[in-house]
mmCIF file of C-alpha atoms in Angstrom:
data_model
loop_
_atom_site.group_PDB
_atom_site.id
_atom_site.type_symbol
_atom_site.label_atom_id
_atom_site.label_comp_id
_atom_site.label_asym_id
_atom_site.label_seq_id
_atom_site.Cartn_x
_atom_site.Cartn_y
_atom_site.Cartn_z
ATOM 1 C CA UNK A 954 -7.835 -30.761 3.841
ATOM 2 C CA UNK A 955 -8.252 -29.629 7.441
ATOM 3 C CA UNK A 956 -10.488 -26.675 6.688
ATOM 4 C CA UNK A 957 -7.803 -24.040 7.154
ATOM 5 C CA UNK A 958 -8.281 -21.043 4.962
ATOM 6 C CA UNK A 959 -6.121 -18.040 4.594
ATOM 7 C CA UNK A 960 -8.053 -15.018 5.755
ATOM 8 C CA UNK A 961 -8.046 -12.073 3.414
ATOM 9 C CA UNK A 962 -7.949 -8.648 4.930
ATOM 10 C CA UNK A 963 -10.962 -6.486 4.351
ATOM 11 C CA UNK A 964 -10.185 -3.787 1.874
ATOM 12 C CA UNK A 965 -11.178 -0.259 2.718
ATOM 13 C CA UNK A 966 -12.155 0.700 -0.821
ATOM 14 C CA UNK A 967 -12.710 4.214 -2.099
ATOM 15 C CA UNK A 968 -13.985 4.902 -5.573
ATOM 16 C CA UNK A 969 -12.444 7.722 -7.539
ATOM 17 C CA UNK A 970 -14.257 7.845 -10.865
ATOM 18 C CA UNK A 971 -14.189 4.315 -12.262
ATOM 19 C CA UNK A 972 -11.027 3.269 -10.419
ATOM 20 C CA UNK A 973 -10.819 1.725 -6.965
ATOM 21 C CA UNK A 974 -8.321 3.152 -4.517
ATOM 22 C CA UNK A 975 -7.449 1.564 -1.219
ATOM 23 C CA UNK A 976 -4.903 2.093 1.530
ATOM 24 C CA UNK A 977 -1.517 0.502 1.053
ATOM 25 C CA UNK A 978 -2.087 -1.649 4.152
ATOM 26 C CA UNK A 979 -4.886 -3.481 2.291
ATOM 27 C CA UNK A 980 -2.487 -4.888 -0.327
ATOM 28 C CA UNK A 981 -1.139 -8.415 -0.011
ATOM 29 C CA UNK A 982 2.611 -9.063 0.008
ATOM 30 C CA UNK A 983 3.923 -8.958 -3.566
ATOM 31 C CA UNK A 984 1.054 -6.887 -4.976
ATOM 32 C CA UNK A 985 1.740 -3.795 -7.083
ATOM 33 C CA UNK A 986 -0.108 -0.522 -7.258
ATOM 34 C CA UNK A 987 0.064 3.062 -8.395
ATOM 35 C CA UNK A 988 -0.030 5.777 -5.763
ATOM 36 C CA UNK A 989 -3.349 7.607 -6.107
ATOM 37 C CA UNK A 990 -3.071 10.034 -3.191
ATOM 38 C CA UNK A 991 -1.396 10.805 0.107
ATOM 39 C CA UNK A 992 -4.153 11.157 2.680
ATOM 40 C CA UNK A 993 -2.452 13.152 5.417
ATOM 41 C CA UNK A 994 -2.575 16.726 6.637
ATOM 42 C CA UNK A 995 0.926 16.672 8.129
ATOM 43 C CA UNK A 996 3.385 18.455 5.886
ATOM 44 C CA UNK A 997 6.309 16.617 7.487
ATOM 45 C CA UNK A 998 4.935 13.236 6.405
ATOM 46 C CA UNK A 999 4.232 14.481 2.884
ATOM 47 C CA UNK A 1000 7.776 15.863 2.605
ATOM 48 C CA UNK A 1001 9.253 12.573 3.869
ATOM 49 C CA UNK A 1002 7.218 10.512 1.376
ATOM 50 C CA UNK A 1003 8.147 12.850 -1.475
ATOM 51 C CA UNK A 1004 11.829 12.650 -0.511
ATOM 52 C CA UNK A 1005 11.811 8.851 -0.780
ATOM 53 C CA UNK A 1006 9.988 8.937 -4.113
ATOM 54 C CA UNK A 1007 6.412 8.150 -3.096
ATOM 55 C CA UNK A 1008 4.290 10.573 -5.124
ATOM 56 C CA UNK A 1009 0.899 10.272 -6.826
ATOM 57 C CA UNK A 1010 1.405 8.395 -10.089
ATOM 58 C CA UNK A 1011 4.402 6.401 -8.828
ATOM 59 C CA UNK A 1012 4.297 2.620 -9.182
ATOM 60 C CA UNK A 1013 5.268 0.614 -6.118
ATOM 61 C CA UNK A 1014 5.245 -2.970 -4.888
ATOM 62 C CA UNK A 1015 4.578 -4.164 -1.351
ATOM 63 C CA UNK A 1016 7.424 -6.539 -0.550
ATOM 64 C CA UNK A 1017 6.564 -7.313 3.068
ATOM 65 C CA UNK A 1018 3.986 -6.088 5.568
ATOM 66 C CA UNK A 1019 5.440 -7.304 8.864
ATOM 67 C CA UNK A 1020 7.130 -6.054 11.054
ATOM 68 C CA UNK A 1021 7.272 -2.936 8.866
ATOM 69 C CA UNK A 1022 5.830 -2.222 5.441
ATOM 70 C CA UNK A 1023 8.666 -2.676 2.963
ATOM 71 C CA UNK A 1024 8.031 -1.142 -0.459
ATOM 72 C CA UNK A 1025 9.903 -1.247 -3.728
ATOM 73 C CA UNK A 1026 9.804 2.155 -5.402
ATOM 74 C CA UNK A 1027 11.732 2.142 -8.685
ATOM 75 C CA UNK A 1028 14.980 0.350 -7.745
ATOM 76 C CA UNK A 1029 14.865 1.286 -4.073
ATOM 77 C CA UNK A 1030 13.408 -0.565 -1.097
ATOM 78 C CA UNK A 1031 11.862 1.611 1.603
ATOM 79 C CA UNK A 1032 10.414 0.679 5.003
ATOM 80 C CA UNK A 1033 7.561 2.671 6.545
ATOM 81 C CA UNK A 1034 5.478 2.083 9.654
ATOM 82 C CA UNK A 1035 1.777 1.211 9.644
ATOM 83 C CA UNK A 1036 0.662 4.791 10.377
ATOM 84 C CA UNK A 1037 2.368 6.127 7.271
ATOM 85 C CA UNK A 1038 1.377 3.125 5.131
ATOM 86 C CA UNK A 1039 -2.287 3.649 6.029
ATOM 87 C CA UNK A 1040 -2.139 7.199 4.629
ATOM 88 C CA UNK A 1041 -0.902 6.080 1.194
ATOM 89 C CA UNK A 1042 -3.801 5.257 -1.136
ATOM 90 C CA UNK A 1043 -3.074 3.136 -4.187
ATOM 91 C CA UNK A 1044 -4.835 1.792 -7.254
ATOM 92 C CA UNK A 1045 -3.995 -1.924 -7.435
ATOM 93 C CA UNK A 1046 -2.507 -3.269 -10.673
ATOM 94 C CA UNK A 1047 -3.778 -6.492 -12.212
ATOM 95 C CA UNK A 1048 -0.321 -7.812 -13.102
ATOM 96 C CA UNK A 1049 0.710 -8.205 -9.436
ATOM 97 C CA UNK A 1050 3.192 -10.866 -8.348
#
């Protein structure tokens, strides 16, 4: 009516075979994805993500992206900051929301 449009964030897409992977921060609130990779060289971050259940092949859902990224992994909700969320690459699922 007034010309307001919701801006969509640009997705930093990476192709891995025929599937598209993108950083977790590119998902919209409510979207689901499967963890494709953890793109960090810091062992401490990898250990922390593994301890909370974020591993390649794990399905997750982005609940909220502000002020922290809140994820649902299995039956657990986890909050991570933007730096860690940007290092988690996911394959989006079509049945989101």
